[in-house]
Amino acid sequence: MMRNTSPVGWVPLLAIKVLFEGSLCPFLLAAVVVAVPIMLFTVAIDTWFYLGAVNGKDWVFTSYNFVQMNLVDGLSKFFGTDPWWFYLVVFAPAIFTAMYPAMLTSLFTHLRSMYSKGQTPYLAYYNAFYLLVFSAIPHKEMRFLLPIVPFAFIMISELLSQTIKSGGCQATLASVSIKLFIVVEMAILATVTMFHQRNWEWEHYLTRVKGEPIHSVYTTDSYGSPHFSWFHGTGARVNLVTLNPQ
């Protein structure tokens, strides 16, 4: 399943559709025909893989456990906490780079454009609500913002298109922003590819270059690289070391 908190931005959209646009019956129909069967199926899969069997008595509700541990019990704080403004000041600029000013501006221009047409600004509502909710959660990570990226760039493209069509200095600024964004993204891609994401090189050296039998591998990185894929079939045992101060 998707991350449990990813659908947060859809809550106000669903509320608008049900409360103000007469979509209660289609919503209930979709819930019964689509949502509930999918949820039951995923619960059965989780139960099967975690407990080894589906006996009808013991069930694994991954979504409930996720919410209970991370939000209710607040255990996510052990992964680190940041102030409420961290997404807006640090992570969002890191994602949108040169387009960050356009992203902020597009929230307001999209609202104005949709209101002038008598339409609901779903994209702005989604992004604003998502940022609001996630900013209230102490534990923050850059990847948590990924669900808003496609919708944000739709609004950005709408803003840039309207600005370029209007001509003048603003059109020139928009054109320069696009070119600058492309250059910055290419530089980031090159840096990440050549320097940052290189944690596979030691595995390649041990399994392909050194040519000696490998008995054991000890690493603290349990998720950044597919260790088990590299050492599968070599007879090596991969040990994930936890840096527990106790």
PDB file of N, CA, C and O in Angstrom, residues 55-127:
ATOM      1  N   ASN A  55      -5.881 -17.012   9.572  1.00  0.00           N
ATOM      2  CA  ASN A  55      -6.737 -17.947  10.298  1.00  0.00           C
ATOM      3  C   ASN A  55      -8.084 -17.355  10.693  1.00  0.00           C
ATOM      4  O   ASN A  55      -8.919 -18.034  11.290  1.00  0.00           O
ATOM      5  N   GLY A  56      -8.301 -16.077  10.390  1.00  0.00           N
ATOM      6  CA  GLY A  56      -9.572 -15.449  10.713  1.00  0.00           C
ATOM      7  C   GLY A  56      -9.663 -14.921  12.128  1.00  0.00           C
ATOM      8  O   GLY A  56     -10.652 -14.279  12.492  1.00  0.00           O
ATOM      9  N   LYS A  57      -8.654 -15.182  12.958  1.00  0.00           N
ATOM     10  CA  LYS A  57      -8.661 -14.714  14.345  1.00  0.00           C
ATOM     11  C   LYS A  57      -7.683 -13.559  14.565  1.00  0.00           C
ATOM     12  O   LYS A  57      -8.031 -12.555  15.170  1.00  0.00           O
ATOM     13  N   ASP A  58      -6.465 -13.735  14.097  1.00  0.00           N
ATOM     14  CA  ASP A  58      -5.426 -12.716  14.276  1.00  0.00           C
ATOM     15  C   ASP A  58      -5.195 -11.994  12.955  1.00  0.00           C
ATOM     16  O   ASP A  58      -4.992 -12.632  11.915  1.00  0.00           O
ATOM     17  N   TRP A  59      -5.212 -10.663  13.011  1.00  0.00           N
ATOM     18  CA  TRP A  59      -5.060  -9.866  11.805  1.00  0.00           C
ATOM     19  C   TRP A  59      -3.972  -8.825  12.005  1.00  0.00           C
ATOM     20  O   TRP A  59      -3.732  -8.370  13.123  1.00  0.00           O
ATOM     21  N   VAL A  60      -3.328  -8.463  10.930  1.00  0.00           N
ATOM     22  CA  VAL A  60      -2.297  -7.424  10.950  1.00  0.00           C
ATOM     23  C   VAL A  60      -2.833  -6.205  10.212  1.00  0.00           C
ATOM     24  O   VAL A  60      -3.017  -6.238   8.995  1.00  0.00           O
ATOM     25  N   PHE A  61      -3.104  -5.145  10.965  1.00  0.00           N
ATOM     26  CA  PHE A  61      -3.588  -3.891  10.383  1.00  0.00           C
ATOM     27  C   PHE A  61      -2.413  -2.911  10.334  1.00  0.00           C
ATOM     28  O   PHE A  61      -2.173  -2.156  11.282  1.00  0.00           O
ATOM     29  N   THR A  62      -1.686  -2.958   9.234  1.00  0.00           N
ATOM     30  CA  THR A  62      -0.478  -2.148   9.110  1.00  0.00           C
ATOM     31  C   THR A  62      -0.778  -0.660   9.222  1.00  0.00           C
ATOM     32  O   THR A  62      -0.036   0.085   9.873  1.00  0.00           O
ATOM     33  N   SER A  63      -1.844  -0.213   8.595  1.00  0.00           N
ATOM     34  CA  SER A  63      -2.187   1.212   8.625  1.00  0.00           C
ATOM     35  C   SER A  63      -2.483   1.673  10.047  1.00  0.00           C
ATOM     36  O   SER A  63      -2.035   2.743  10.477  1.00  0.00           O
ATOM     37  N   TYR A  64      -3.230   0.857  10.773  1.00  0.00           N
ATOM     38  CA  TYR A  64      -3.544   1.208  12.162  1.00  0.00           C
ATOM     39  C   TYR A  64      -2.276   1.253  13.010  1.00  0.00           C
ATOM     40  O   TYR A  64      -2.081   2.172  13.811  1.00  0.00           O
ATOM     41  N   ASN A  65      -1.410   0.263  12.823  1.00  0.00           N
ATOM     42  CA  ASN A  65      -0.158   0.233  13.582  1.00  0.00           C
ATOM     43  C   ASN A  65       0.711   1.444  13.258  1.00  0.00           C
ATOM     44  O   ASN A  65       1.363   2.015  14.141  1.00  0.00           O
ATOM     45  N   PHE A  66       0.715   1.824  11.991  1.00  0.00           N
ATOM     46  CA  PHE A  66       1.502   2.984  11.569  1.00  0.00           C
ATOM     47  C   PHE A  66       1.017   4.254  12.266  1.00  0.00           C
ATOM     48  O   PHE A  66       1.808   5.024  12.821  1.00  0.00           O
ATOM     49  N   VAL A  67      -0.285   4.479  12.231  1.00  0.00           N
ATOM     50  CA  VAL A  67      -0.851   5.673  12.858  1.00  0.00           C
ATOM     51  C   VAL A  67      -0.641   5.637  14.369  1.00  0.00           C
ATOM     52  O   VAL A  67      -0.287   6.646  14.994  1.00  0.00           O
ATOM     53  N   GLN A  68      -0.847   4.475  14.976  1.00  0.00           N
ATOM     54  CA  GLN A  68      -0.699   4.344  16.420  1.00  0.00           C
ATOM     55  C   GLN A  68       0.729   4.641  16.866  1.00  0.00           C
ATOM     56  O   GLN A  68       0.956   5.407  17.815  1.00  0.00           O
ATOM     57  N   MET A  69       1.697   4.068  16.180  1.00  0.00           N
ATOM     58  CA  MET A  69       3.088   4.213  16.589  1.00  0.00           C
ATOM     59  C   MET A  69       3.639   5.605  16.285  1.00  0.00           C
ATOM     60  O   MET A  69       4.320   6.208  17.115  1.00  0.00           O
ATOM     61  N   ASN A  70       3.334   6.123  15.088  1.00  0.00           N
ATOM     62  CA  ASN A  70       3.962   7.366  14.652  1.00  0.00           C
ATOM     63  C   ASN A  70       3.231   8.618  15.105  1.00  0.00           C
ATOM     64  O   ASN A  70       3.873   9.616  15.461  1.00  0.00           O
ATOM     65  N   LEU A  71       1.897   8.584  15.087  1.00  0.00           N
ATOM     66  CA  LEU A  71       1.138   9.789  15.393  1.00  0.00           C
ATOM     67  C   LEU A  71       0.594   9.796  16.819  1.00  0.00           C
ATOM     68  O   LEU A  71       0.745  10.778  17.544  1.00  0.00           O
ATOM     69  N   VAL A  72      -0.039   8.690  17.224  1.00  0.00           N
ATOM     70  CA  VAL A  72      -0.637   8.647  18.558  1.00  0.00           C
ATOM     71  C   VAL A  72       0.438   8.548  19.642  1.00  0.00           C
ATOM     72  O   VAL A  72       0.471   9.344  20.587  1.00  0.00           O
ATOM     73  N   ASP A  73       1.325   7.557  19.502  1.00  0.00           N
ATOM     74  CA  ASP A  73       2.383   7.375  20.494  1.00  0.00           C
ATOM     75  C   ASP A  73       3.561   8.323  20.281  1.00  0.00           C
ATOM     76  O   ASP A  73       4.403   8.466  21.170  1.00  0.00           O
ATOM     77  N   GLY A  74       3.630   8.930  19.111  1.00  0.00           N
ATOM     78  CA  GLY A  74       4.683   9.905  18.844  1.00  0.00           C
ATOM     79  C   GLY A  74       6.078   9.330  18.746  1.00  0.00           C
ATOM     80  O   GLY A  74       7.062  10.035  18.982  1.00  0.00           O
ATOM     81  N   LEU A  75       6.192   8.061  18.371  1.00  0.00           N
ATOM     82  CA  LEU A  75       7.515   7.438  18.313  1.00  0.00           C
ATOM     83  C   LEU A  75       8.353   7.937  17.143  1.00  0.00           C
ATOM     84  O   LEU A  75       9.562   7.709  17.106  1.00  0.00           O
ATOM     85  N   SER A  76       7.723   8.611  16.185  1.00  0.00           N
ATOM     86  CA  SER A  76       8.491   9.120  15.048  1.00  0.00           C
ATOM     87  C   SER A  76       9.503  10.176  15.476  1.00  0.00           C
ATOM     88  O   SER A  76      10.466  10.449  14.757  1.00  0.00           O
ATOM     89  N   LYS A  77       9.303  10.756  16.657  1.00  0.00           N
ATOM     90  CA  LYS A  77      10.231  11.790  17.125  1.00  0.00           C
ATOM     91  C   LYS A  77      11.627  11.226  17.373  1.00  0.00           C
ATOM     92  O   LYS A  77      12.609  11.968  17.387  1.00  0.00           O
ATOM     93  N   PHE A  78      11.725   9.907  17.559  1.00  0.00           N
ATOM     94  CA  PHE A  78      13.035   9.304  17.774  1.00  0.00           C
ATOM     95  C   PHE A  78      13.878   9.300  16.498  1.00  0.00           C
ATOM     96  O   PHE A  78      15.074   9.050  16.542  1.00  0.00           O
ATOM     97  N   PHE A  79      13.236   9.569  15.355  1.00  0.00           N
ATOM     98  CA  PHE A  79      13.972   9.705  14.103  1.00  0.00           C
ATOM     99  C   PHE A  79      14.417  11.147  13.876  1.00  0.00           C
ATOM    100  O   PHE A  79      15.022  11.457  12.854  1.00  0.00           O
ATOM    101  N   GLY A  80      14.086  12.023  14.811  1.00  0.00           N
ATOM    102  CA  GLY A  80      14.460  13.424  14.698  1.00  0.00           C
ATOM    103  C   GLY A  80      13.236  14.315  14.561  1.00  0.00           C
ATOM    104  O   GLY A  80      12.219  13.906  14.005  1.00  0.00           O
ATOM    105  N   THR A  81      13.322  15.523  15.080  1.00  0.00           N
ATOM    106  CA  THR A  81      12.224  16.480  14.985  1.00  0.00           C
ATOM    107  C   THR A  81      12.736  17.806  14.433  1.00  0.00           C
ATOM    108  O   THR A  81      13.916  18.141  14.579  1.00  0.00           O
ATOM    109  N   ASP A  82      11.843  18.528  13.809  1.00  0.00           N
ATOM    110  CA  ASP A  82      12.167  19.829  13.235  1.00  0.00           C
ATOM    111  C   ASP A  82      11.017  20.790  13.515  1.00  0.00           C
ATOM    112  O   ASP A  82       9.877  20.360  13.738  1.00  0.00           O
ATOM    113  N   PRO A  83      11.273  22.099  13.459  1.00  0.00           N
ATOM    114  CA  PRO A  83      10.204  23.081  13.690  1.00  0.00           C
ATOM    115  C   PRO A  83       9.163  23.052  12.574  1.00  0.00           C
ATOM    116  O   PRO A  83       9.399  22.513  11.487  1.00  0.00           O
ATOM    117  N   TRP A  84       8.019  23.675  12.826  1.00  0.00           N
ATOM    118  CA  TRP A  84       6.891  23.609  11.895  1.00  0.00           C
ATOM    119  C   TRP A  84       7.217  24.209  10.539  1.00  0.00           C
ATOM    120  O   TRP A  84       6.666  23.806   9.514  1.00  0.00           O
ATOM    121  N   TRP A  85       8.129  25.170  10.485  1.00  0.00           N
ATOM    122  CA  TRP A  85       8.423  25.873   9.236  1.00  0.00           C
ATOM    123  C   TRP A  85       9.473  25.165   8.386  1.00  0.00           C
ATOM    124  O   TRP A  85       9.861  25.662   7.322  1.00  0.00           O
ATOM    125  N   PHE A  86       9.939  24.005   8.797  1.00  0.00           N
ATOM    126  CA  PHE A  86      11.081  23.366   8.150  1.00  0.00           C
ATOM    127  C   PHE A  86      10.796  22.983   6.695  1.00  0.00           C
ATOM    128  O   PHE A  86      11.667  23.106   5.834  1.00  0.00           O
ATOM    129  N   TYR A  87       9.586  22.518   6.417  1.00  0.00           N
ATOM    130  CA  TYR A  87       9.260  22.162   5.034  1.00  0.00           C
ATOM    131  C   TYR A  87       9.303  23.385   4.123  1.00  0.00           C
ATOM    132  O   TYR A  87       9.837  23.329   3.011  1.00  0.00           O
ATOM    133  N   LEU A  88       8.745  24.487   4.599  1.00  0.00           N
ATOM    134  CA  LEU A  88       8.667  25.688   3.772  1.00  0.00           C
ATOM    135  C   LEU A  88      10.023  26.344   3.566  1.00  0.00           C
ATOM    136  O   LEU A  88      10.289  26.918   2.507  1.00  0.00           O
ATOM    137  N   VAL A  89      10.891  26.253   4.549  1.00  0.00           N
ATOM    138  CA  VAL A  89      12.161  26.980   4.507  1.00  0.00           C
ATOM    139  C   VAL A  89      13.314  26.114   4.013  1.00  0.00           C
ATOM    140  O   VAL A  89      14.256  26.624   3.394  1.00  0.00           O
ATOM    141  N   VAL A  90      13.257  24.811   4.240  1.00  0.00           N
ATOM    142  CA  VAL A  90      14.398  23.948   3.919  1.00  0.00           C
ATOM    143  C   VAL A  90      14.064  22.925   2.830  1.00  0.00           C
ATOM    144  O   VAL A  90      14.669  22.934   1.750  1.00  0.00           O
ATOM    145  N   PHE A  91      13.117  22.043   3.087  1.00  0.00           N
ATOM    146  CA  PHE A  91      12.891  20.923   2.180  1.00  0.00           C
ATOM    147  C   PHE A  91      12.219  21.335   0.867  1.00  0.00           C
ATOM    148  O   PHE A  91      12.610  20.863  -0.206  1.00  0.00           O
ATOM    149  N   ALA A  92      11.201  22.174   0.936  1.00  0.00           N
ATOM    150  CA  ALA A  92      10.532  22.595  -0.303  1.00  0.00           C
ATOM    151  C   ALA A  92      11.479  23.356  -1.233  1.00  0.00           C
ATOM    152  O   ALA A  92      11.508  23.080  -2.441  1.00  0.00           O
ATOM    153  N   PRO A  93      12.285  24.304  -0.735  1.00  0.00           N
ATOM    154  CA  PRO A  93      13.260  24.942  -1.625  1.00  0.00           C
ATOM    155  C   PRO A  93      14.266  23.953  -2.209  1.00  0.00           C
ATOM    156  O   PRO A  93      14.719  24.127  -3.347  1.00  0.00           O
ATOM    157  N   ALA A  94      14.620  22.927  -1.444  1.00  0.00           N
ATOM    158  CA  ALA A  94      15.562  21.931  -1.955  1.00  0.00           C
ATOM    159  C   ALA A  94      14.954  21.114  -3.086  1.00  0.00           C
ATOM    160  O   ALA A  94      15.662  20.675  -3.998  1.00  0.00           O
ATOM    161  N   ILE A  95      13.651  20.908  -3.054  1.00  0.00           N
ATOM    162  CA  ILE A  95      12.981  20.133  -4.099  1.00  0.00           C
ATOM    163  C   ILE A  95      12.727  20.973  -5.344  1.00  0.00           C
ATOM    164  O   ILE A  95      13.030  20.564  -6.470  1.00  0.00           O
ATOM    165  N   PHE A  96      12.185  22.173  -5.153  1.00  0.00           N
ATOM    166  CA  PHE A  96      11.778  22.991  -6.295  1.00  0.00           C
ATOM    167  C   PHE A  96      12.883  23.923  -6.789  1.00  0.00           C
ATOM    168  O   PHE A  96      12.750  24.506  -7.862  1.00  0.00           O
ATOM    169  N   THR A  97      13.931  24.080  -6.028  1.00  0.00           N
ATOM    170  CA  THR A  97      15.109  24.887  -6.383  1.00  0.00           C
ATOM    171  C   THR A  97      14.693  26.232  -6.986  1.00  0.00           C
ATOM    172  O   THR A  97      14.013  27.010  -6.345  1.00  0.00           O
ATOM    173  N   ALA A  98      15.076  26.472  -8.237  1.00  0.00           N
ATOM    174  CA  ALA A  98      14.824  27.776  -8.856  1.00  0.00           C
ATOM    175  C   ALA A  98      13.345  28.053  -9.072  1.00  0.00           C
ATOM    176  O   ALA A  98      12.952  29.209  -9.298  1.00  0.00           O
ATOM    177  N   MET A  99      12.518  27.023  -9.009  1.00  0.00           N
ATOM    178  CA  MET A  99      11.082  27.196  -9.210  1.00  0.00           C
ATOM    179  C   MET A  99      10.326  27.415  -7.898  1.00  0.00           C
ATOM    180  O   MET A  99       9.096  27.505  -7.914  1.00  0.00           O
ATOM    181  N   TYR A 100      11.033  27.502  -6.792  1.00  0.00           N
ATOM    182  CA  TYR A 100      10.332  27.646  -5.518  1.00  0.00           C
ATOM    183  C   TYR A 100       9.535  28.945  -5.430  1.00  0.00           C
ATOM    184  O   TYR A 100       8.380  28.928  -4.983  1.00  0.00           O
ATOM    185  N   PRO A 101      10.087  30.093  -5.855  1.00  0.00           N
ATOM    186  CA  PRO A 101       9.253  31.307  -5.846  1.00  0.00           C
ATOM    187  C   PRO A 101       7.997  31.162  -6.703  1.00  0.00           C
ATOM    188  O   PRO A 101       6.916  31.623  -6.320  1.00  0.00           O
ATOM    189  N   ALA A 102       8.145  30.497  -7.849  1.00  0.00           N
ATOM    190  CA  ALA A 102       6.978  30.280  -8.710  1.00  0.00           C
ATOM    191  C   ALA A 102       5.983  29.341  -8.049  1.00  0.00           C
ATOM    192  O   ALA A 102       4.764  29.495  -8.207  1.00  0.00           O
ATOM    193  N   MET A 103       6.481  28.369  -7.288  1.00  0.00           N
ATOM    194  CA  MET A 103       5.584  27.445  -6.605  1.00  0.00           C
ATOM    195  C   MET A 103       4.723  28.172  -5.578  1.00  0.00           C
ATOM    196  O   MET A 103       3.504  27.970  -5.515  1.00  0.00           O
ATOM    197  N   LEU A 104       5.352  29.035  -4.790  1.00  0.00           N
ATOM    198  CA  LEU A 104       4.598  29.797  -3.794  1.00  0.00           C
ATOM    199  C   LEU A 104       3.600  30.738  -4.465  1.00  0.00           C
ATOM    200  O   LEU A 104       2.445  30.853  -4.033  1.00  0.00           O
ATOM    201  N   THR A 105       4.042  31.399  -5.526  1.00  0.00           N
ATOM    202  CA  THR A 105       3.162  32.329  -6.234  1.00  0.00           C
ATOM    203  C   THR A 105       1.989  31.603  -6.879  1.00  0.00           C
ATOM    204  O   THR A 105       0.857  32.104  -6.886  1.00  0.00           O
ATOM    205  N   SER A 106       2.256  30.410  -7.401  1.00  0.00           N
ATOM    206  CA  SER A 106       1.211  29.670  -8.115  1.00  0.00           C
ATOM    207  C   SER A 106       0.066  29.252  -7.205  1.00  0.00           C
ATOM    208  O   SER A 106      -1.064  29.056  -7.673  1.00  0.00           O
ATOM    209  N   LEU A 107       0.334  29.099  -5.910  1.00  0.00           N
ATOM    210  CA  LEU A 107      -0.752  28.783  -4.980  1.00  0.00           C
ATOM    211  C   LEU A 107      -1.829  29.863  -5.020  1.00  0.00           C
ATOM    212  O   LEU A 107      -3.030  29.571  -5.044  1.00  0.00           O
ATOM    213  N   PHE A 108      -1.396  31.108  -5.057  1.00  0.00           N
ATOM    214  CA  PHE A 108      -2.345  32.223  -5.047  1.00  0.00           C
ATOM    215  C   PHE A 108      -2.935  32.474  -6.433  1.00  0.00           C
ATOM    216  O   PHE A 108      -4.131  32.762  -6.560  1.00  0.00           O
ATOM    217  N   THR A 109      -2.110  32.366  -7.478  1.00  0.00           N
ATOM    218  CA  THR A 109      -2.627  32.603  -8.825  1.00  0.00           C
ATOM    219  C   THR A 109      -3.611  31.516  -9.242  1.00  0.00           C
ATOM    220  O   THR A 109      -4.580  31.787  -9.958  1.00  0.00           O
ATOM    221  N   HIS A 110      -3.368  30.287  -8.788  1.00  0.00           N
ATOM    222  CA  HIS A 110      -4.309  29.206  -9.110  1.00  0.00           C
ATOM    223  C   HIS A 110      -5.640  29.438  -8.404  1.00  0.00           C
ATOM    224  O   HIS A 110      -6.712  29.234  -9.002  1.00  0.00           O
ATOM    225  N   LEU A 111      -5.575  29.865  -7.149  1.00  0.00           N
ATOM    226  CA  LEU A 111      -6.805  30.194  -6.427  1.00  0.00           C
ATOM    227  C   LEU A 111      -7.589  31.283  -7.159  1.00  0.00           C
ATOM    228  O   LEU A 111      -8.794  31.160  -7.388  1.00  0.00           O
ATOM    229  N   ARG A 112      -6.903  32.339  -7.533  1.00  0.00           N
ATOM    230  CA  ARG A 112      -7.559  33.463  -8.210  1.00  0.00           C
ATOM    231  C   ARG A 112      -8.132  33.043  -9.559  1.00  0.00           C
ATOM    232  O   ARG A 112      -9.256  33.421  -9.920  1.00  0.00           O
ATOM    233  N   SER A 113      -7.366  32.243 -10.297  1.00  0.00           N
ATOM    234  CA  SER A 113      -7.814  31.811 -11.620  1.00  0.00           C
ATOM    235  C   SER A 113      -9.051  30.928 -11.532  1.00  0.00           C
ATOM    236  O   SER A 113     -10.017  31.108 -12.292  1.00  0.00           O
ATOM    237  N   MET A 114      -9.045  29.979 -10.605  1.00  0.00           N
ATOM    238  CA  MET A 114     -10.181  29.070 -10.477  1.00  0.00           C
ATOM    239  C   MET A 114     -11.420  29.794  -9.960  1.00  0.00           C
ATOM    240  O   MET A 114     -12.539  29.549 -10.435  1.00  0.00           O
ATOM    241  N   TYR A 115     -11.221  30.694  -8.994  1.00  0.00           N
ATOM    242  CA  TYR A 115     -12.357  31.447  -8.463  1.00  0.00           C
ATOM    243  C   TYR A 115     -12.990  32.321  -9.539  1.00  0.00           C
ATOM    244  O   TYR A 115     -14.219  32.473  -9.601  1.00  0.00           O
ATOM    245  N   SER A 116     -12.159  32.914 -10.396  1.00  0.00           N
ATOM    246  CA  SER A 116     -12.683  33.777 -11.458  1.00  0.00           C
ATOM    247  C   SER A 116     -13.503  32.995 -12.477  1.00  0.00           C
ATOM    248  O   SER A 116     -14.377  33.554 -13.145  1.00  0.00           O
ATOM    249  N   LYS A 117     -13.230  31.700 -12.590  1.00  0.00           N
ATOM    250  CA  LYS A 117     -13.972  30.843 -13.517  1.00  0.00           C
ATOM    251  C   LYS A 117     -15.141  30.135 -12.841  1.00  0.00           C
ATOM    252  O   LYS A 117     -15.863  29.369 -13.485  1.00  0.00           O
ATOM    253  N   GLY A 118     -15.301  30.377 -11.543  1.00  0.00           N
ATOM    254  CA  GLY A 118     -16.358  29.707 -10.806  1.00  0.00           C
ATOM    255  C   GLY A 118     -16.068  28.244 -10.552  1.00  0.00           C
ATOM    256  O   GLY A 118     -16.995  27.443 -10.370  1.00  0.00           O
ATOM    257  N   GLN A 119     -14.786  27.880 -10.526  1.00  0.00           N
ATOM    258  CA  GLN A 119     -14.388  26.495 -10.322  1.00  0.00           C
ATOM    259  C   GLN A 119     -13.668  26.331  -8.982  1.00  0.00           C
ATOM    260  O   GLN A 119     -13.199  27.307  -8.391  1.00  0.00           O
ATOM    261  N   THR A 120     -13.584  25.103  -8.522  1.00  0.00           N
ATOM    262  CA  THR A 120     -12.921  24.812  -7.251  1.00  0.00           C
ATOM    263  C   THR A 120     -11.421  24.620  -7.473  1.00  0.00           C
ATOM    264  O   THR A 120     -11.028  23.811  -8.316  1.00  0.00           O
ATOM    265  N   PRO A 121     -10.578  25.334  -6.745  1.00  0.00           N
ATOM    266  CA  PRO A 121      -9.116  25.199  -6.905  1.00  0.00           C
ATOM    267  C   PRO A 121      -8.579  23.973  -6.175  1.00  0.00           C
ATOM    268  O   PRO A 121      -7.892  24.072  -5.155  1.00  0.00           O
ATOM    269  N   TYR A 122      -8.869  22.804  -6.718  1.00  0.00           N
ATOM    270  CA  TYR A 122      -8.498  21.564  -6.043  1.00  0.00           C
ATOM    271  C   TYR A 122      -6.992  21.455  -5.804  1.00  0.00           C
ATOM    272  O   TYR A 122      -6.551  20.986  -4.750  1.00  0.00           O
ATOM    273  N   LEU A 123      -6.198  21.855  -6.785  1.00  0.00           N
ATOM    274  CA  LEU A 123      -4.748  21.706  -6.653  1.00  0.00           C
ATOM    275  C   LEU A 123      -4.207  22.533  -5.491  1.00  0.00           C
ATOM    276  O   LEU A 123      -3.374  22.064  -4.711  1.00  0.00           O
ATOM    277  N   ALA A 124      -4.672  23.761  -5.380  1.00  0.00           N
ATOM    278  CA  ALA A 124      -4.212  24.624  -4.293  1.00  0.00           C
ATOM    279  C   ALA A 124      -4.668  24.084  -2.941  1.00  0.00           C
ATOM    280  O   ALA A 124      -3.905  24.097  -1.966  1.00  0.00           O
ATOM    281  N   TYR A 125      -5.904  23.614  -2.874  1.00  0.00           N
ATOM    282  CA  TYR A 125      -6.406  23.043  -1.625  1.00  0.00           C
ATOM    283  C   TYR A 125      -5.584  21.823  -1.220  1.00  0.00           C
ATOM    284  O   TYR A 125      -5.223  21.652  -0.048  1.00  0.00           O
ATOM    285  N   TYR A 126      -5.294  20.971  -2.190  1.00  0.00           N
ATOM    286  CA  TYR A 126      -4.532  19.756  -1.900  1.00  0.00           C
ATOM    287  C   TYR A 126      -3.159  20.106  -1.328  1.00  0.00           C
ATOM    288  O   TYR A 126      -2.765  19.616  -0.262  1.00  0.00           O
ATOM    289  N   ASN A 127      -2.413  20.947  -2.041  1.00  0.00           N
ATOM    290  CA  ASN A 127      -1.053  21.271  -1.612  1.00  0.00           C
ATOM    291  C   ASN A 127      -1.031  22.019  -0.284  1.00  0.00           C
ATOM    292  O   ASN A 127      -0.194  21.742   0.588  1.00  0.00           O
TER     293      ASN A 127
END
